[in-house]
PDB file of C-alpha atoms in Angstrom:
ATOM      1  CA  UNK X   1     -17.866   8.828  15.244  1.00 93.00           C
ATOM      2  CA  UNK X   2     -16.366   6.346  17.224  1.00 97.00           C
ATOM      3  CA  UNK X   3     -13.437   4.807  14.975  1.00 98.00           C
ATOM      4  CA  UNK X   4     -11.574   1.723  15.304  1.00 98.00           C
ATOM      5  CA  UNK X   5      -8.157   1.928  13.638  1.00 98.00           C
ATOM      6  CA  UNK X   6      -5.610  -1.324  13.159  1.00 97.00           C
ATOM      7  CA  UNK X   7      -2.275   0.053  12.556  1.00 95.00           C
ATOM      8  CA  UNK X   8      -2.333   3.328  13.552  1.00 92.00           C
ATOM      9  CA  UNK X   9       1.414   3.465  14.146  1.00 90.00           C
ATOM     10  CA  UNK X  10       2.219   2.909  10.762  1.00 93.00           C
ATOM     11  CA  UNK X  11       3.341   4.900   7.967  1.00 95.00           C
ATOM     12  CA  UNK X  12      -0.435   5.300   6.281  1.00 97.00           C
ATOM     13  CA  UNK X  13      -1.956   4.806   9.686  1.00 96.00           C
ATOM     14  CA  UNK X  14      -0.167   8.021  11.061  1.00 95.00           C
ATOM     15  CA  UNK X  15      -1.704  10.039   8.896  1.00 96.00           C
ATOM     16  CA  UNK X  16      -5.352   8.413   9.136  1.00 97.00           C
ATOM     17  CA  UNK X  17      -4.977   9.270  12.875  1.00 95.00           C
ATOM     18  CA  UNK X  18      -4.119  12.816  12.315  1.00 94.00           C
ATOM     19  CA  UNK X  19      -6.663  13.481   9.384  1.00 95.00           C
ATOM     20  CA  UNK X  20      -9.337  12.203  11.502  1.00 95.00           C
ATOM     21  CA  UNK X  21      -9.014  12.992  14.935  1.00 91.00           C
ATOM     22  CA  UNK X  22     -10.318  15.957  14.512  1.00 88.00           C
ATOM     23  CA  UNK X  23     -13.609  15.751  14.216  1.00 89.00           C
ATOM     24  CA  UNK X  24     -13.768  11.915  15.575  1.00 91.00           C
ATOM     25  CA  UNK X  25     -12.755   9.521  18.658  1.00 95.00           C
ATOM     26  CA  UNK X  26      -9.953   7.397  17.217  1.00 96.00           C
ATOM     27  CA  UNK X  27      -9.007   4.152  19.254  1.00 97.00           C
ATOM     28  CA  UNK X  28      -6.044   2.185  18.001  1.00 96.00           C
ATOM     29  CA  UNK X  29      -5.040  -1.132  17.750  1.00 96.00           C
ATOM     30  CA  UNK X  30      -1.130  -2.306  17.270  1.00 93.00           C
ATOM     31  CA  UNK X  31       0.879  -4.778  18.730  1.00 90.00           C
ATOM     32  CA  UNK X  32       2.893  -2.953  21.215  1.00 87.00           C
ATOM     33  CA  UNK X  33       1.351   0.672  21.005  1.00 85.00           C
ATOM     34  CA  UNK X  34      -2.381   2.361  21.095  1.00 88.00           C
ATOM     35  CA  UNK X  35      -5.489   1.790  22.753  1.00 94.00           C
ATOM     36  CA  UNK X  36      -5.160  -1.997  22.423  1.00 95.00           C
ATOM     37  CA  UNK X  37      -2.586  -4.266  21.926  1.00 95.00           C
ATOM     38  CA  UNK X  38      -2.699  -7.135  20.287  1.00 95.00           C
ATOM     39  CA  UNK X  39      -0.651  -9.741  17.717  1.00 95.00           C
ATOM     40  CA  UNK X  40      -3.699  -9.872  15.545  1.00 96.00           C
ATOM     41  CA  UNK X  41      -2.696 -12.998  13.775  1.00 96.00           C
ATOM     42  CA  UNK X  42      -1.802 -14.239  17.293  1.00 96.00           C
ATOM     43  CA  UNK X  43      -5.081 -13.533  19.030  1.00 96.00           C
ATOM     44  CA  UNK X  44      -8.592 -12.514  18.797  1.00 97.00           C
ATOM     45  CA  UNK X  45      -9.157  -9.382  20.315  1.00 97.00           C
ATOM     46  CA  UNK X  46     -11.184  -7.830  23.355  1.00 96.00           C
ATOM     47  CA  UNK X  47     -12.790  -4.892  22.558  1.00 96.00           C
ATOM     48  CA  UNK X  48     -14.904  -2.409  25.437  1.00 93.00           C
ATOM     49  CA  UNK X  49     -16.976  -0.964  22.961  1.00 95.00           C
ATOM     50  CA  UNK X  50     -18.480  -1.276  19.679  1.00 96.00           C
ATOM     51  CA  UNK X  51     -17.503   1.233  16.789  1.00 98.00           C
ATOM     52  CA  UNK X  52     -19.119   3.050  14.109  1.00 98.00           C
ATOM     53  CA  UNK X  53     -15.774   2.868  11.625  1.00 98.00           C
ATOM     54  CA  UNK X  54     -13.165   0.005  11.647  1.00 98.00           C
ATOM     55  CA  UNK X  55     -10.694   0.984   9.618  1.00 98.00           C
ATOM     56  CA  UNK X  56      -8.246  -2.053   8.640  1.00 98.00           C
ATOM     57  CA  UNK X  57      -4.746  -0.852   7.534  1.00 98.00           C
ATOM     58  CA  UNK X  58      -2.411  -2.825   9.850  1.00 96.00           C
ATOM     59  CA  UNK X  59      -0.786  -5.717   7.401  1.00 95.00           C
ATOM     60  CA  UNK X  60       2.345  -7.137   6.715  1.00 93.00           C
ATOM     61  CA  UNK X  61       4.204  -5.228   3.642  1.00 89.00           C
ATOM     62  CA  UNK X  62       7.819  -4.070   2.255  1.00 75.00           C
ATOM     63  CA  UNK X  63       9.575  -7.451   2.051  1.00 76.00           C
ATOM     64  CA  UNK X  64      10.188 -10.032  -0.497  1.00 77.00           C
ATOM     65  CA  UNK X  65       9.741 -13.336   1.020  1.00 80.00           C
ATOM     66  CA  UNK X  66      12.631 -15.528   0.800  1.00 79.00           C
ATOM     67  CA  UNK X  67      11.427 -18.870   2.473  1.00 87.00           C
ATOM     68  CA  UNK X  68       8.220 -21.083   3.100  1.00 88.00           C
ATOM     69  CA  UNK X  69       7.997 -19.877   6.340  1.00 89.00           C
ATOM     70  CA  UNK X  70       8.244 -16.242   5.659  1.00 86.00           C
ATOM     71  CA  UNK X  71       5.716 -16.440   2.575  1.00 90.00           C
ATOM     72  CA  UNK X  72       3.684 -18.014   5.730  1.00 93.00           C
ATOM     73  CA  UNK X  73       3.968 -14.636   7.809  1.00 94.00           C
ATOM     74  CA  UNK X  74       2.143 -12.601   4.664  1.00 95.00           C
ATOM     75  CA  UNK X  75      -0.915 -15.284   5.219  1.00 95.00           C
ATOM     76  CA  UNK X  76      -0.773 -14.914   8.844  1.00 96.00           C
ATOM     77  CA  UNK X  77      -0.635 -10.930   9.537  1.00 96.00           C
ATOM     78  CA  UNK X  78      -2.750 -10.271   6.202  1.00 97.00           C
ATOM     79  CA  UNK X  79      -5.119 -12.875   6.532  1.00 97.00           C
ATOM     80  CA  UNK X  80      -5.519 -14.858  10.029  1.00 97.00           C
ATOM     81  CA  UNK X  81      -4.935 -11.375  11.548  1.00 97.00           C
ATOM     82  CA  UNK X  82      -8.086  -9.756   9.379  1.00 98.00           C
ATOM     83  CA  UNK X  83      -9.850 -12.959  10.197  1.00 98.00           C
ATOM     84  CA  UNK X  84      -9.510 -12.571  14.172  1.00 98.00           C
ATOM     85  CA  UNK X  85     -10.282  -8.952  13.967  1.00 98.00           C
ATOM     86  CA  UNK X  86     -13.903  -9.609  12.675  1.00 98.00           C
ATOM     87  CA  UNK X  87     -14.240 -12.729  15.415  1.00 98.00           C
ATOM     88  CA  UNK X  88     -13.600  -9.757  17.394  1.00 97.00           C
ATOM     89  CA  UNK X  89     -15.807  -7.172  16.306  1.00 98.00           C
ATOM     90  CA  UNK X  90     -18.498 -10.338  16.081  1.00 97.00           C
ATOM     91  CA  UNK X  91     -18.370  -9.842  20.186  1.00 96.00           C
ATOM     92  CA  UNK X  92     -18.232  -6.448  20.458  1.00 95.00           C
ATOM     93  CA  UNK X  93     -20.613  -5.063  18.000  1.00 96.00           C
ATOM     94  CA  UNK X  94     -20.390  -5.136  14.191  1.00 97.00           C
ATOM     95  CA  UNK X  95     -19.733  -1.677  12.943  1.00 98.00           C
ATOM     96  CA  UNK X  96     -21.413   0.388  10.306  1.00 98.00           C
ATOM     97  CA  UNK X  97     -18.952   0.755   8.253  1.00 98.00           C
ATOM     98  CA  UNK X  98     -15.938  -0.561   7.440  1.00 98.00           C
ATOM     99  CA  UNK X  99     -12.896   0.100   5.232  1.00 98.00           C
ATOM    100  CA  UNK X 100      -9.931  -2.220   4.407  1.00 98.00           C
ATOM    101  CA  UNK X 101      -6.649  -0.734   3.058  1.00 98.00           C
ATOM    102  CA  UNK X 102      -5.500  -3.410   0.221  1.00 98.00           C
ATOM    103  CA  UNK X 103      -3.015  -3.161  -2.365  1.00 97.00           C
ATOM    104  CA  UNK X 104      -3.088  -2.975  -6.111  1.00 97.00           C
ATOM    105  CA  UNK X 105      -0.332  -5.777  -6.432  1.00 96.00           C
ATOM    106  CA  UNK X 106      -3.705  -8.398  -6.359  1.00 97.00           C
ATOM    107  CA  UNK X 107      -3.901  -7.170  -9.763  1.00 97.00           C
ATOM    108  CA  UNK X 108      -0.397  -9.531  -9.779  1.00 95.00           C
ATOM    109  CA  UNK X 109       0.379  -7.622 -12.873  1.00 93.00           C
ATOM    110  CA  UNK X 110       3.649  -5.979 -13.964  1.00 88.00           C
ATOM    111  CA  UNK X 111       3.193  -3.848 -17.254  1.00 90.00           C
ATOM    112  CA  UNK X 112       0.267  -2.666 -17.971  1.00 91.00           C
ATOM    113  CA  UNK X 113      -1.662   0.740 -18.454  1.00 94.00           C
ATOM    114  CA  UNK X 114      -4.487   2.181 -16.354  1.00 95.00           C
ATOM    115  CA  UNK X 115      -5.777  -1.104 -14.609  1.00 96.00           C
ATOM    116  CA  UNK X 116      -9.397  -0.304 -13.853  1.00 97.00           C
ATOM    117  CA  UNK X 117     -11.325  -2.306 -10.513  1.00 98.00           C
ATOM    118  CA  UNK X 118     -12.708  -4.931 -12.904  1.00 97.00           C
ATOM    119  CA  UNK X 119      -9.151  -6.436 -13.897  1.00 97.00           C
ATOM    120  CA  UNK X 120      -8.907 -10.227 -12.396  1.00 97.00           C
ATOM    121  CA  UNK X 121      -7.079 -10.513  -9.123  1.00 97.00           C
ATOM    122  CA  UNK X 122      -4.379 -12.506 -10.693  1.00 96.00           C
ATOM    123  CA  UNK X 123      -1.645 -12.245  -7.899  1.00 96.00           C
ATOM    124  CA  UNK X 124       0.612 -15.541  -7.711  1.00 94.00           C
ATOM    125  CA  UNK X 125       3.182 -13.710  -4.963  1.00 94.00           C
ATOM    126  CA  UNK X 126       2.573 -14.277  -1.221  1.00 95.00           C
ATOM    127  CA  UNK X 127       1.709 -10.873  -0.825  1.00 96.00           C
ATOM    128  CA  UNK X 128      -0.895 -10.336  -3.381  1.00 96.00           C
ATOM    129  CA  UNK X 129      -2.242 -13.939  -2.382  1.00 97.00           C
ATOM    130  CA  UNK X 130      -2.810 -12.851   1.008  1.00 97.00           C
ATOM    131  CA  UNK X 131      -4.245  -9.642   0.360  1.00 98.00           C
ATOM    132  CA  UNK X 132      -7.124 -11.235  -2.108  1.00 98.00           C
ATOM    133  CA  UNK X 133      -7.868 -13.582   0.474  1.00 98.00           C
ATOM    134  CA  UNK X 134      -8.480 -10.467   2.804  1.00 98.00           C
ATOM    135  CA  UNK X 135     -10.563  -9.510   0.810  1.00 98.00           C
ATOM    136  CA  UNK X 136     -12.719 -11.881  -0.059  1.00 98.00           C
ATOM    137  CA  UNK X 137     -12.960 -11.921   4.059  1.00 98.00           C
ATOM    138  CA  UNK X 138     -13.717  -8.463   4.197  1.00 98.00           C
ATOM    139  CA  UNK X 139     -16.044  -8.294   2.166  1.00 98.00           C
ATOM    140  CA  UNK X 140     -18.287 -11.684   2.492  1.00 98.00           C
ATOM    141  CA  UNK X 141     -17.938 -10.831   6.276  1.00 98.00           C
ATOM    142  CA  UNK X 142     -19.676  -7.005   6.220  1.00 98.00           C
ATOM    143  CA  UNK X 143     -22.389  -8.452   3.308  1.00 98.00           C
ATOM    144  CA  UNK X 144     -23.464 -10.897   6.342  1.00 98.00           C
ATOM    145  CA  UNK X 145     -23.333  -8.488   8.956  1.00 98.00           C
ATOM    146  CA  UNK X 146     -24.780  -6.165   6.695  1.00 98.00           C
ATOM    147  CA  UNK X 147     -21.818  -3.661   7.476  1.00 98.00           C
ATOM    148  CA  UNK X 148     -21.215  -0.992   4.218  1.00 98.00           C
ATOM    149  CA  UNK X 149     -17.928  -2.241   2.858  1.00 98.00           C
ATOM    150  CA  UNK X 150     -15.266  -0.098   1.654  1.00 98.00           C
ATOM    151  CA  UNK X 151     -11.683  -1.202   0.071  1.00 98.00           C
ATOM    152  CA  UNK X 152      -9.298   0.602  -1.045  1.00 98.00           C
ATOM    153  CA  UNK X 153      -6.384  -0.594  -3.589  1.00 98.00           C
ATOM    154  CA  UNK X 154      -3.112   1.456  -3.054  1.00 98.00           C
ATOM    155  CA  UNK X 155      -0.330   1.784  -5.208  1.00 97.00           C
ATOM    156  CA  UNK X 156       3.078   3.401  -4.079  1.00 96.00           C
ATOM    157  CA  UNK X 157       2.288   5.547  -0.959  1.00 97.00           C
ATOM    158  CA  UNK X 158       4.654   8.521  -0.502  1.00 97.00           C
ATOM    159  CA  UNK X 159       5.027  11.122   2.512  1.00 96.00           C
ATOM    160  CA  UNK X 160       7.680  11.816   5.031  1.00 94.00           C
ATOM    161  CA  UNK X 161      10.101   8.804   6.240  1.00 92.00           C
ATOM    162  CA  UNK X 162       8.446   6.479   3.915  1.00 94.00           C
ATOM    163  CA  UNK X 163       9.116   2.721   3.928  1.00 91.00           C
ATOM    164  CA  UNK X 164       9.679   0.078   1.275  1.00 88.00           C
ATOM    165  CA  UNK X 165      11.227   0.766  -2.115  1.00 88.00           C
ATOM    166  CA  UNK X 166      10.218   4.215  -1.997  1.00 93.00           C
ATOM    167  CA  UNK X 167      12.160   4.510   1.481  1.00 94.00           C
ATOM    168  CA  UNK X 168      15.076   2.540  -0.226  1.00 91.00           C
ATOM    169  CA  UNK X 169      15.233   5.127  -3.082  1.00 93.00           C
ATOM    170  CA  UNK X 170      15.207   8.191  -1.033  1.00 96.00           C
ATOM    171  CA  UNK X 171      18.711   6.521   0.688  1.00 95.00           C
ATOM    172  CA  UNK X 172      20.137   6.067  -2.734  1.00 93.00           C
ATOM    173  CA  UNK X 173      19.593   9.308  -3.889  1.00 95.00           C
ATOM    174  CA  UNK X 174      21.391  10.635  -0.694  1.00 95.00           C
ATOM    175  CA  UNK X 175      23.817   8.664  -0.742  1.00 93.00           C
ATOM    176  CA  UNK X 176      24.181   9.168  -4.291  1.00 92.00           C
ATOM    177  CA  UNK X 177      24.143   5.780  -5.548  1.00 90.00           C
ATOM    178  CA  UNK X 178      21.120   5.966  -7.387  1.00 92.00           C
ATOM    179  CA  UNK X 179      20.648   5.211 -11.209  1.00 92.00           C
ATOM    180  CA  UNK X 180      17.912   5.751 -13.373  1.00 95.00           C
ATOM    181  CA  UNK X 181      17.476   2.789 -15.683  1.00 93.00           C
ATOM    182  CA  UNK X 182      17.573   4.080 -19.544  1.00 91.00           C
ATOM    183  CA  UNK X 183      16.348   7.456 -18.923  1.00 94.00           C
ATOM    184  CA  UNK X 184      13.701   6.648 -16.260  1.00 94.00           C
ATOM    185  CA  UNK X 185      11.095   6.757 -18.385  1.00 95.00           C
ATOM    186  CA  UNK X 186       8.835   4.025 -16.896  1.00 95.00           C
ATOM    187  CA  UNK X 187       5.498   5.338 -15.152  1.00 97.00           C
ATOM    188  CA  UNK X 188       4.473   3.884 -12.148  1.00 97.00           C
ATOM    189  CA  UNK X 189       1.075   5.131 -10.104  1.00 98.00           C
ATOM    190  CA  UNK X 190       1.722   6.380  -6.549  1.00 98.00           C
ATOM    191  CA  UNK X 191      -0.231   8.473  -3.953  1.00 98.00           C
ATOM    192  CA  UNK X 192       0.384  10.449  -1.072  1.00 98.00           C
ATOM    193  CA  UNK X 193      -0.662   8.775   2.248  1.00 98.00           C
ATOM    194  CA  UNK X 194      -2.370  12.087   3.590  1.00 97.00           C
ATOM    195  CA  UNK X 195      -4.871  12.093   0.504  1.00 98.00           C
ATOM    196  CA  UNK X 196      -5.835   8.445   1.399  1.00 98.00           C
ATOM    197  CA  UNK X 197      -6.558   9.340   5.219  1.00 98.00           C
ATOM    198  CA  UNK X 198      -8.578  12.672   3.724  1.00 97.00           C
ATOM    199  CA  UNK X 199     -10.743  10.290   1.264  1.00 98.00           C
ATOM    200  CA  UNK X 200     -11.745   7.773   4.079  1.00 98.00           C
ATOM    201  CA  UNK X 201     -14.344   9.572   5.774  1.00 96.00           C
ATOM    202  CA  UNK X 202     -15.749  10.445   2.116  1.00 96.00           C
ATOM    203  CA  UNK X 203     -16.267   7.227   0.942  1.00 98.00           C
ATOM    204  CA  UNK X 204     -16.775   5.416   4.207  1.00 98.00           C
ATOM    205  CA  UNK X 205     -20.663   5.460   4.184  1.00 97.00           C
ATOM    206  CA  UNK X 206     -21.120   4.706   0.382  1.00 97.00           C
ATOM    207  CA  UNK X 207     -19.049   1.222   0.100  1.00 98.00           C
ATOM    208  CA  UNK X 208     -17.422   0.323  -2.754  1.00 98.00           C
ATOM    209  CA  UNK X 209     -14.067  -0.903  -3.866  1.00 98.00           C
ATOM    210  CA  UNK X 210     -11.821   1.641  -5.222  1.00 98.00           C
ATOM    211  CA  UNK X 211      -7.825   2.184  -7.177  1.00 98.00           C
ATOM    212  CA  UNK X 212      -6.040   5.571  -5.685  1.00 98.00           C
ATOM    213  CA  UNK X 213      -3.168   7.307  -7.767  1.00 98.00           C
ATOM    214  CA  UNK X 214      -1.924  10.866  -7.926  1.00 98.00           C
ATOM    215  CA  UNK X 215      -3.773  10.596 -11.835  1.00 97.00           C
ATOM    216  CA  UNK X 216      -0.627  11.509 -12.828  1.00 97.00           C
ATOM    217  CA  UNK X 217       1.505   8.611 -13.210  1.00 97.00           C
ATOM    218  CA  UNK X 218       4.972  10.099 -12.743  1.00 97.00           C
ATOM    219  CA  UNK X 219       8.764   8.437 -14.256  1.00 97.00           C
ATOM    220  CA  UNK X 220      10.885   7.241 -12.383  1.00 95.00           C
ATOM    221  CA  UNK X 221      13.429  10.589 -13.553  1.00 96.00           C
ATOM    222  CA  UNK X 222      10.661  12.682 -12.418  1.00 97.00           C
ATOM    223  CA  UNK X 223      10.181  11.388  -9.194  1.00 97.00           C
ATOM    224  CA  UNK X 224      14.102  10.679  -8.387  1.00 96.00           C
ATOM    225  CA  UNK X 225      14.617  14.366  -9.856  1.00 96.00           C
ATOM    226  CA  UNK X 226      12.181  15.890  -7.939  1.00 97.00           C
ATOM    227  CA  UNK X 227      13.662  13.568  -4.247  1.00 97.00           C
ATOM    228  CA  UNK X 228      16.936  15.244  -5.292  1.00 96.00           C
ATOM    229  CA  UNK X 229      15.377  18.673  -4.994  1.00 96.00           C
ATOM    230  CA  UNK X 230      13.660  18.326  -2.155  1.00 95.00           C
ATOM    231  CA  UNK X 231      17.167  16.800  -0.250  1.00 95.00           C
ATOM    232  CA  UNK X 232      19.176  19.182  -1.900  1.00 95.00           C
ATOM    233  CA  UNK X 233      20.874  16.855  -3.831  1.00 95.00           C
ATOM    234  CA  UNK X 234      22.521  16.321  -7.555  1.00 93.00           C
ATOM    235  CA  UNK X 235      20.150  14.841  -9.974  1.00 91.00           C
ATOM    236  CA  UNK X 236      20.594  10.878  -9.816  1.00 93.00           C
ATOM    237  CA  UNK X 237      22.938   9.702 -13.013  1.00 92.00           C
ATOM    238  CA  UNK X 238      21.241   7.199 -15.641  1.00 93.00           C
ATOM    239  CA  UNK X 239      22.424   3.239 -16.406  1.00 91.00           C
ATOM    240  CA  UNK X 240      22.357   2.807 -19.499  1.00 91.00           C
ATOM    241  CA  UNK X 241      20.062  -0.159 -20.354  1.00 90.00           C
ATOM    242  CA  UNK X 242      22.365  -2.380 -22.261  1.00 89.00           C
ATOM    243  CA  UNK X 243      24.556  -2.095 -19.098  1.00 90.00           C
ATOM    244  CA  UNK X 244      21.754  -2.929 -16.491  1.00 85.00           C
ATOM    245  CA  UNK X 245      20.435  -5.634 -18.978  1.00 88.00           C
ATOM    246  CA  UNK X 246      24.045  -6.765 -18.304  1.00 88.00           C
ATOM    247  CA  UNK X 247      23.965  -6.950 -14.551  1.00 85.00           C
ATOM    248  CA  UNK X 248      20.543  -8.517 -14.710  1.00 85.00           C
ATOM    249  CA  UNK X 249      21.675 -11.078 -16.956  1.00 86.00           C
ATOM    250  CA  UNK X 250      24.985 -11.286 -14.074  1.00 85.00           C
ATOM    251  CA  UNK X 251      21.597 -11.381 -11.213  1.00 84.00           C
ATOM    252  CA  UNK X 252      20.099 -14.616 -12.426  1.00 85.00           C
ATOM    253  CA  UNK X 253      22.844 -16.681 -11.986  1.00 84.00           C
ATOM    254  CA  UNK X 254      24.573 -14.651  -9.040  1.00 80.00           C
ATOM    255  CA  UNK X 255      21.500 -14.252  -6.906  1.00 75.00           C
ATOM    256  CA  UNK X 256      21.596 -11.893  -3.905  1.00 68.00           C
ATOM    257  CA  UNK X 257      25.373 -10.679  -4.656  1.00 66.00           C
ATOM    258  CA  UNK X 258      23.856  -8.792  -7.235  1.00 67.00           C
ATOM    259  CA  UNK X 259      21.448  -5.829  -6.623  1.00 72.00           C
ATOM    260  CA  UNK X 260      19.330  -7.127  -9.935  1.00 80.00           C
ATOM    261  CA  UNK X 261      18.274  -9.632 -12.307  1.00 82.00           C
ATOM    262  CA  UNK X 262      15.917  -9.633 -15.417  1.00 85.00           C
ATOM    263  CA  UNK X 263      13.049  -9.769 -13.440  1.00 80.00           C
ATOM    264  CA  UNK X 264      13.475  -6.763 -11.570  1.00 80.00           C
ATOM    265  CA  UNK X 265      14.658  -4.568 -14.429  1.00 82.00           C
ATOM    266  CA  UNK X 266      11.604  -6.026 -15.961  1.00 83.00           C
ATOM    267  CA  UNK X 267       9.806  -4.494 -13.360  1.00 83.00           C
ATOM    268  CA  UNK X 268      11.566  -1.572 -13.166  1.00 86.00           C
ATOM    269  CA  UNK X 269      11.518  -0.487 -17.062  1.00 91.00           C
ATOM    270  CA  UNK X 270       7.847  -1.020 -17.281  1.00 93.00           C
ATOM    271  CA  UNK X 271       4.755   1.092 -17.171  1.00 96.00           C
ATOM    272  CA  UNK X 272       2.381   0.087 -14.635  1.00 96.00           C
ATOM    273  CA  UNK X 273      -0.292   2.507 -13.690  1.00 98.00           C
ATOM    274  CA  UNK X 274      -3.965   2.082 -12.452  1.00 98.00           C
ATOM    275  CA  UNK X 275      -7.225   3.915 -13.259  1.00 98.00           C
ATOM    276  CA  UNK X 276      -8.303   6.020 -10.334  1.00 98.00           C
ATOM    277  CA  UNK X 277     -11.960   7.091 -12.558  1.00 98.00           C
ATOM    278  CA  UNK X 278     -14.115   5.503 -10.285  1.00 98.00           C
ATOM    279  CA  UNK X 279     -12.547   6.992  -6.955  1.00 98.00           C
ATOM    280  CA  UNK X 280     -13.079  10.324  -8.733  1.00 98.00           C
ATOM    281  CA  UNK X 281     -16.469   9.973  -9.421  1.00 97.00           C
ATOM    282  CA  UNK X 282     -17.276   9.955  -5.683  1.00 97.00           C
ATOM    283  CA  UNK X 283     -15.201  12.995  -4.420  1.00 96.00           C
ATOM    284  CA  UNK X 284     -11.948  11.761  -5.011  1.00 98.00           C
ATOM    285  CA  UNK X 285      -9.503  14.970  -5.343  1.00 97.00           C
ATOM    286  CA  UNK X 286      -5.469  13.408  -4.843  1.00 98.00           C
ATOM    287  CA  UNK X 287      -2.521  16.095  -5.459  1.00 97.00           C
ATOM    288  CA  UNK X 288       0.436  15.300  -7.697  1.00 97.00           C
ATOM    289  CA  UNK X 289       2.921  13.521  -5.653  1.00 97.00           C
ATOM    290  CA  UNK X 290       5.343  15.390  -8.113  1.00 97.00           C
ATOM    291  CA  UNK X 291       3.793  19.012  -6.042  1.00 95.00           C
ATOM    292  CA  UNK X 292       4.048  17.353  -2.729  1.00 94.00           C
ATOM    293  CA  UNK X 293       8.033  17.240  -3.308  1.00 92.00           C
TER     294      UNK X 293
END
C-alpha cells in the first residue's frame, strides 16, 4: 500500500513507520523532517500522489496550557492542521482508508472505571476540545468522500524515551525523587506504542472507532516498581496521603511553586481506566505494559 503518515517523527509515529514499512511504501509528513514538510496548521499541503492509507497521528500533546494563546495552539495543530490535511488530500486523491490517532481525554473524565466508546465526549480542557473537534472532522469528512474511517482513542502510550508524564516519571524515578501517593494504588489504562502501530493495518479496512489499553490497568506502584527495575533503580518511596493532601491544599493557593494541588492529586489517586472489548473483538491482541518493562 501506498501510506501517508503525519507525524512520523514522533514518539507513536516512530514506531508506525517501523511496524509498517515492511510490507508497505510509507511517505511522511512533519514539519521539518520526512517526505514532506509542512506546518500543517500553517498550510495546506501539496501532495505528488494519492494514497491508499493516511494515517493522522501528528497533533499537539504533553502540555498544560497556561494562557489564551497557548489553549489557541491545541485548536490550531489538532484541528486547523487536520482540517488542511483533508483540503489536501481533496487535491490529491481521497484515500481508502483512513485512520486518526485521538485520545481518550475527550472522554474529559477523571475517575471512572472501564469507559466503553459510547461514553459522551465531555472534554472541557483545550486538549480534549480540540481533539473532539478532529473528530467530528475526520469523520464527517471520509463519510462524504466515502473513505472507511478508523479512530483510535489512546490512553497513556509507553515505549522507549517516552514523552509527557510518563517521560516525567521515568526522570523521577532516576533521579530518585519519585513518590507514590498512598500506596499507588490508583489504576490508570496505558498501552505500548508498538501494539498500536501493529493494530493499524488490522483495523484499517473495517472502520470503526476504537479505546486501546494493555487490558490490564496497572497502579501506579506497579508501574513505578517495575521503571525501577528496568533502570536498575531502588523502588520509589510512598507520600503518605494526609501529607500530599497537605501540599495540595499548600498548591491551590501557591500555584506553580508547588509541584501539586487538589486537583492533581485528585487526578492522581483516582482510577481511570477504559474498556478495550470492542478493539478485541476485531483482532486486537496488546501485551501488558507491566511485561514490556
Amino acid at each position: 500500500m501506498l501510506i501517508l503518515l503525519t507525524g512520523g517523527s514522533g514518539f507513536l509515529g516512530k514506531s508506525i513507520q517501523l511496524a509498517l514499512s515492511k510490507d508497505n511504501s510509507i511517505f511522511s509528513l512533519s514539519r521539518t523532517a520526512g517526505d514532506y514538510k509542512f506546518t500543517l496548521e500553517n498550510e495546506i499541503p501539496n501532495f505528488n500522489q494519492a494514497f491508499d492509507l493516511v494515517i493522522h497521528a501528528a497533533g499537539k500533546a504533553h502540555s498544560i496550557p497556561k494562557t489564551q494563546e497557548e489553549k489557541k495552539q491545541f485548536y490550531d495543530v489538532n484541528v486547523l492542521g487536520t482540517q488542511n490535511l483533508l483540503k489536501g488530500l481533496e487535491v490529491s486523491g481521497v484515500p481508502q482508508q483512513f485512520v486518526f490517532i485521538s485520545s481518550v481525554s475527550v472522554y474529559g473524565l477523571e475517575s471512572v472505571v472501564s469507559i466503553s466508546e459510547e461514553q459522551p465526549l465531555l472534554a472541557k480542557d483545550a486538549y480534549g476540545l480540540s481533539k473532539i473537534e478532529a473528530e467530528i472532522l475526520v469523520s464527517e469528512w471520509c463519510k462524504l468522500n466515502n473513505v472507511v474511517c478508523t479512530i483510535l482513542r489512546l490512553p497513556l502510550l509507553v515505549g522507549e524515551n517516552p514523552p509527557g508524564n510518563l517521560g516525567a516519571m521515568i526522570k523521577a524515578i532516576d533521579k530518585r525523587y519519585y513518590f507514590n501517593i498512598g500506596g499507588g494504588k490508583a489504576k490508570k489504562s496505558m498501552v505500548l506504542a508498538e501494539d498500536v502501530a501493529e493494530f493499524i493495518p488490522i483495523v484499517a479496512n473495517r472502520g470503526g472507532v476504537y479505546n486501546l489499553t494493555d487490558g490490564y490497568h496497572p497502579s501506579f506502584f506497579e508501574l513505578s516498581s517495575a521503571i525501577a527495575r528496568k533502570i536498575k533503580k531502588s523502588a520509589p518511596m510512598n507520600m503518605p496521603l494526609f501529607i500530599a493532601k497537605a501540599l495540595g491544599f499548600m498548591g491551590d493557593f501557591l500555584g506553580s511553586k508547588v509541584p501539586i494541588n487538589s486537583q492533581k492529586l485528585k487526578k492522581i489517586t483516582a482510577d481511570l481506566t477504559f474498556d478495550d472489548s470492542k478493539a478485541r473483538s476485531v483482532g486486537w491482541q496488546p501485551r501488558r505494559v507491566l511485561d514490556w518493562y
